[in-house]
């Protein structure tokens, strides 16, 4: 087989790396099934927010989380732009309806944090609305925390060059062209504006009860595996001690935000 691969110009090291990735992913997904059973049995409510730069791998990571979970006790929420009726409501109102019920895990593919970064950069909200959001969100999340909802907030961080490469790959792939939106098209042009809004968001919404978890996502496979590990390591599900795979996340990939961090996007 090795000789066949070499004759066809296949990079054997890349093949082995992919096989190891798939093996690890499967083992971690087995643990996720166990975790979901624990959530259902204990009545826990888990909200996992997946945020980050455009093309940072948010959707792909959510798929790896969910592909073997029971859909009756799990949801993925990816809300479209608000309707006219929703624009007249309290900003958090439409997200409150999507919060996890007893025994449920909900993944937010972008969340209420749209108002922290995308909306102010793209001019979809006023400065007053942005400021009010940053004041209210710690209080909103503290109420959820006090009521027993576990909130996990991921920020997927990629470099400007990596984002450009992924955009080009999407444009060339007819199966992925739907992923390119007008907002995505401006991401490179508005890179610095996104950076400023993101840094303000971290400084005002990172709390002890609802911290930001930074995922270095230039390497998609590592980002996916370590995100799964973080959730599994955090929650005290039944059967965790019997895991046949490392559950502690790699600190070179997963870090908790702290105010002395210099580089969040590589």
Short mmCIF file of C-alpha atoms in Angstrom, two decimals:
data_model
loop_
_atom_site.label_atom_id
_atom_site.label_comp_id
_atom_site.label_asym_id
_atom_site.label_seq_id
_atom_site.Cartn_x
_atom_site.Cartn_y
_atom_site.Cartn_z
CA UNK A 1 0.00 0.00 0.00
CA UNK A 2 2.86 2.35 0.84
CA UNK A 3 4.43 1.63 -2.54
CA UNK A 4 1.09 2.30 -4.27
CA UNK A 5 0.72 5.62 -2.46
CA UNK A 6 4.28 6.63 -3.36
CA UNK A 7 3.74 5.75 -7.01
CA UNK A 8 0.67 7.98 -7.07
CA UNK A 9 2.41 10.87 -5.35
CA UNK A 10 0.38 10.61 -2.14
CA UNK A 11 1.84 12.24 0.97
CA UNK A 12 1.96 9.26 3.35
CA UNK A 13 2.53 11.46 6.40
CA UNK A 14 -0.64 13.41 5.64
CA UNK A 15 -2.60 10.18 5.22
CA UNK A 16 -1.34 8.88 8.58
CA UNK A 17 -2.13 12.22 10.24
CA UNK A 18 -5.70 12.09 8.91
CA UNK A 19 -6.16 8.48 10.05
CA UNK A 20 -4.98 9.37 13.55
CA UNK A 21 -7.30 12.39 13.57
CA UNK A 22 -10.29 10.25 12.57
CA UNK A 23 -9.43 7.69 15.24
CA UNK A 24 -9.18 10.34 17.97
CA UNK A 25 -12.35 12.04 16.77
CA UNK A 26 -14.32 8.80 16.99
CA UNK A 27 -13.13 8.12 20.54
CA UNK A 28 -14.03 11.65 21.63
CA UNK A 29 -17.45 11.34 20.00
CA UNK A 30 -18.05 8.15 21.99
CA UNK A 31 -17.40 10.23 25.12
CA UNK A 32 -19.82 12.91 23.87
CA UNK A 33 -22.57 10.29 23.62
CA UNK A 34 -21.89 9.36 27.24
CA UNK A 35 -21.93 13.03 28.20
CA UNK A 36 -25.29 13.54 26.49
CA UNK A 37 -26.79 10.61 28.40
CA UNK A 38 -25.61 12.25 31.63
CA UNK A 39 -27.14 15.59 30.59
CA UNK A 40 -30.47 13.88 29.87
CA UNK A 41 -30.44 11.88 33.09
CA UNK A 42 -29.40 14.75 35.36
CA UNK A 43 -31.53 17.42 33.70
CA UNK A 44 -28.56 19.69 33.00
CA UNK A 45 -28.94 22.62 30.61
CA UNK A 46 -25.87 23.26 28.44
CA UNK A 47 -25.48 26.20 26.04
CA UNK A 48 -22.37 26.13 23.84
CA UNK A 49 -21.69 29.39 21.98
CA UNK A 50 -19.40 29.10 18.97
CA UNK A 51 -18.08 32.49 17.85
CA UNK A 52 -15.10 33.69 15.85
CA UNK A 53 -13.84 35.16 12.62
CA UNK A 54 -15.60 34.29 9.37
CA UNK A 55 -14.24 30.99 7.96
CA UNK A 56 -12.67 30.09 11.32
CA UNK A 57 -14.23 26.61 11.28
CA UNK A 58 -17.20 27.16 13.58
CA UNK A 59 -19.74 25.17 11.56
CA UNK A 60 -17.35 22.27 10.95
CA UNK A 61 -16.61 21.99 14.65
CA UNK A 62 -20.31 22.00 15.55
CA UNK A 63 -20.87 19.16 13.06
CA UNK A 64 -18.18 17.07 14.77
CA UNK A 65 -19.84 17.72 18.11
CA UNK A 66 -23.32 16.77 16.96
CA UNK A 67 -23.06 14.10 14.25
CA UNK A 68 -23.56 11.16 16.65
CA UNK A 69 -25.70 12.82 19.33
CA UNK A 70 -29.38 12.11 19.87
CA UNK A 71 -31.24 14.91 18.02
CA UNK A 72 -34.12 14.71 20.53
CA UNK A 73 -31.90 16.15 23.25
CA UNK A 74 -29.74 18.46 21.19
CA UNK A 75 -30.27 21.48 18.91
CA UNK A 76 -28.15 23.71 16.68
CA UNK A 77 -29.32 27.32 16.60
CA UNK A 78 -28.22 29.53 13.70
CA UNK A 79 -30.67 32.42 13.62
CA UNK A 80 -31.17 34.52 10.47
CA UNK A 81 -31.28 38.31 10.60
CA UNK A 82 -34.09 39.58 12.85
CA UNK A 83 -37.56 40.22 11.46
CA UNK A 84 -39.27 43.61 11.74
CA UNK A 85 -41.17 42.30 14.78
CA UNK A 86 -37.96 41.08 16.44
CA UNK A 87 -36.25 44.43 15.84
CA UNK A 88 -38.90 46.00 18.08
CA UNK A 89 -38.20 43.55 20.92
CA UNK A 90 -35.58 43.50 23.64
CA UNK A 91 -32.42 42.32 21.88
CA UNK A 92 -32.03 39.12 23.93
CA UNK A 93 -35.67 38.10 23.52
CA UNK A 94 -35.32 35.92 20.45
CA UNK A 95 -32.29 34.16 21.94
CA UNK A 96 -34.10 33.43 25.21
CA UNK A 97 -36.58 31.31 23.26
CA UNK A 98 -33.66 29.15 22.06
CA UNK A 99 -32.06 28.46 25.44
CA UNK A 100 -31.68 24.80 26.47
CA UNK A 101 -34.52 22.97 28.19
CA UNK A 102 -33.99 20.46 30.96
CA UNK A 103 -31.71 17.64 29.76
CA UNK A 104 -30.70 19.42 26.54
CA UNK A 105 -27.53 20.69 24.85
CA UNK A 106 -27.90 23.68 22.50
CA UNK A 107 -25.15 24.81 20.13
CA UNK A 108 -25.32 28.44 19.01
CA UNK A 109 -23.66 28.91 15.60
CA UNK A 110 -23.18 32.59 16.38
CA UNK A 111 -25.25 33.92 19.25
CA UNK A 112 -26.29 37.13 20.97
CA UNK A 113 -22.64 38.16 20.50
CA UNK A 114 -23.50 39.21 16.94
CA UNK A 115 -24.20 42.57 18.55
CA UNK A 116 -20.69 42.71 20.01
CA UNK A 117 -18.70 42.35 16.79
CA UNK A 118 -20.52 41.84 13.46
CA UNK A 119 -23.35 44.32 13.96
CA UNK A 120 -21.29 47.36 15.05
CA UNK A 121 -18.61 46.73 12.41
CA UNK A 122 -21.14 46.33 9.60
CA UNK A 123 -23.34 49.19 10.80
CA UNK A 124 -26.29 46.91 11.64
CA UNK A 125 -26.80 48.53 15.06
CA UNK A 126 -26.29 51.98 16.56
CA UNK A 127 -23.51 52.91 18.96
CA UNK A 128 -26.10 53.26 21.69
CA UNK A 129 -27.45 49.73 21.04
CA UNK A 130 -23.90 48.34 21.04
CA UNK A 131 -23.04 50.08 24.30
CA UNK A 132 -26.27 48.90 25.96
CA UNK A 133 -25.57 45.32 24.89
CA UNK A 134 -22.10 45.33 26.44
CA UNK A 135 -23.59 46.62 29.68
CA UNK A 136 -26.42 44.09 29.78
CA UNK A 137 -24.76 40.86 28.62
CA UNK A 138 -22.79 40.14 31.83
CA UNK A 139 -26.00 40.59 33.83
CA UNK A 140 -27.96 38.42 31.39
CA UNK A 141 -25.38 35.63 31.57
CA UNK A 142 -25.16 35.91 35.35
CA UNK A 143 -28.92 35.32 35.61
CA UNK A 144 -28.55 32.20 33.46
CA UNK A 145 -25.62 31.02 35.58
CA UNK A 146 -27.59 31.54 38.80
CA UNK A 147 -30.49 29.57 37.33
CA UNK A 148 -28.20 26.61 36.60
CA UNK A 149 -27.51 27.01 32.87
CA UNK A 150 -23.93 26.09 31.91
CA UNK A 151 -22.62 28.52 29.28
CA UNK A 152 -19.49 27.62 27.30
CA UNK A 153 -18.21 30.45 25.09
CA UNK A 154 -15.71 29.54 22.34
CA UNK A 155 -13.90 32.10 20.19
CA UNK A 156 -12.25 30.54 17.11
CA UNK A 157 -9.16 32.55 16.21
CA UNK A 158 -7.44 32.46 12.81
CA UNK A 159 -4.86 34.62 11.05
CA UNK A 160 -5.71 37.07 8.28
CA UNK A 161 -3.74 35.01 5.73
CA UNK A 162 -5.50 31.80 6.72
CA UNK A 163 -8.90 33.47 6.42
CA UNK A 164 -8.02 34.68 2.90
CA UNK A 165 -6.99 31.13 1.89
CA UNK A 166 -10.25 29.67 3.17
CA UNK A 167 -12.32 32.30 1.37
CA UNK A 168 -10.51 31.48 -1.89
CA UNK A 169 -11.13 27.75 -1.37
CA UNK A 170 -14.85 28.41 -0.85
CA UNK A 171 -15.11 30.49 -4.01
CA UNK A 172 -13.51 27.71 -6.05
CA UNK A 173 -15.60 24.90 -4.55
CA UNK A 174 -19.16 24.86 -6.00
CA UNK A 175 -20.37 22.90 -2.95
CA UNK A 176 -19.16 25.61 -0.56
CA UNK A 177 -19.97 28.80 -2.45
CA UNK A 178 -23.14 29.20 -0.36
CA UNK A 179 -20.87 29.90 2.61
CA UNK A 180 -19.68 33.19 1.09
CA UNK A 181 -21.96 36.06 2.14
CA UNK A 182 -21.70 39.84 1.65
CA UNK A 183 -20.52 40.06 5.28
CA UNK A 184 -17.77 37.50 4.55
CA UNK A 185 -16.65 39.44 1.49
CA UNK A 186 -15.88 42.46 3.68
CA UNK A 187 -14.12 40.49 6.42
CA UNK A 188 -10.62 41.04 5.05
CA UNK A 189 -11.21 44.72 4.31
CA UNK A 190 -12.59 45.30 7.83
CA UNK A 191 -10.09 43.06 9.64
CA UNK A 192 -8.82 45.79 11.98
CA UNK A 193 -12.33 47.00 12.83
CA UNK A 194 -13.32 43.44 13.75
CA UNK A 195 -10.20 43.22 15.93
CA UNK A 196 -11.09 46.39 17.86
CA UNK A 197 -14.69 45.28 18.44
CA UNK A 198 -13.57 41.80 19.46
CA UNK A 199 -11.07 43.13 21.99
CA UNK A 200 -13.70 45.43 23.52
CA UNK A 201 -16.09 42.47 23.72
CA UNK A 202 -13.54 40.33 25.59
CA UNK A 203 -12.65 43.11 28.02
CA UNK A 204 -16.30 43.69 28.99
CA UNK A 205 -17.88 40.22 28.77
CA UNK A 206 -15.19 37.83 30.05
CA UNK A 207 -16.27 36.86 33.57
CA UNK A 208 -15.45 34.17 36.10
CA UNK A 209 -18.91 32.59 35.68
CA UNK A 210 -18.93 32.91 31.88
CA UNK A 211 -15.34 33.04 30.55
CA UNK A 212 -14.19 33.21 26.94
CA UNK A 213 -12.30 30.14 25.71
CA UNK A 214 -9.93 30.94 22.84
CA UNK A 215 -9.36 28.24 20.21
CA UNK A 216 -6.38 28.65 17.88
CA UNK A 217 -8.02 27.45 14.69
CA UNK A 218 -5.47 27.78 11.87
CA UNK A 219 -5.26 23.99 12.11
CA UNK A 220 -8.88 22.83 11.69
CA UNK A 221 -8.33 19.28 12.91
CA UNK A 222 -6.56 20.35 16.10
CA UNK A 223 -9.22 22.99 16.79
CA UNK A 224 -12.01 20.43 16.49
CA UNK A 225 -10.37 17.79 18.68
CA UNK A 226 -9.32 20.20 21.42
CA UNK A 227 -12.75 21.90 21.54
CA UNK A 228 -14.39 18.52 22.09
CA UNK A 229 -11.80 17.73 24.75
CA UNK A 230 -12.48 21.03 26.53
CA UNK A 231 -16.20 20.33 26.91
CA UNK A 232 -15.61 16.72 27.98
CA UNK A 233 -12.98 17.78 30.50
CA UNK A 234 -15.21 20.52 31.94
CA UNK A 235 -18.37 18.52 32.65
CA UNK A 236 -18.58 15.74 35.30
CA UNK A 237 -20.46 13.15 33.24
CA UNK A 238 -20.91 9.54 34.28
CA UNK A 239 -18.25 7.19 32.88
CA UNK A 240 -15.67 9.92 32.38
CA UNK A 241 -13.04 8.04 34.40
CA UNK A 242 -13.27 5.12 31.97
CA UNK A 243 -12.34 7.17 28.90
CA UNK A 244 -9.71 5.51 26.71
CA UNK A 245 -8.43 8.83 25.38
CA UNK A 246 -6.90 12.03 26.74
CA UNK A 247 -9.59 14.52 27.76
CA UNK A 248 -7.38 17.38 28.95
CA UNK A 249 -7.19 19.99 26.14
CA UNK A 250 -3.85 21.06 24.68
CA UNK A 251 -2.96 24.50 26.16
CA UNK A 252 -1.19 25.36 22.89
CA UNK A 253 -4.58 25.22 21.15
CA UNK A 254 -7.14 26.01 23.88
CA UNK A 255 -6.61 28.91 26.28
CA UNK A 256 -8.83 30.86 28.62
CA UNK A 257 -8.88 34.55 27.74
CA UNK A 258 -6.92 36.82 30.04
CA UNK A 259 -6.37 40.52 29.70
CA UNK A 260 -2.62 40.25 29.14
CA UNK A 261 -3.04 38.25 25.94
CA UNK A 262 -1.21 39.96 23.08
CA UNK A 263 -2.22 37.81 20.13
CA UNK A 264 -5.70 36.42 19.74
CA UNK A 265 -5.64 36.22 15.96
CA UNK A 266 -2.26 34.90 14.89
#
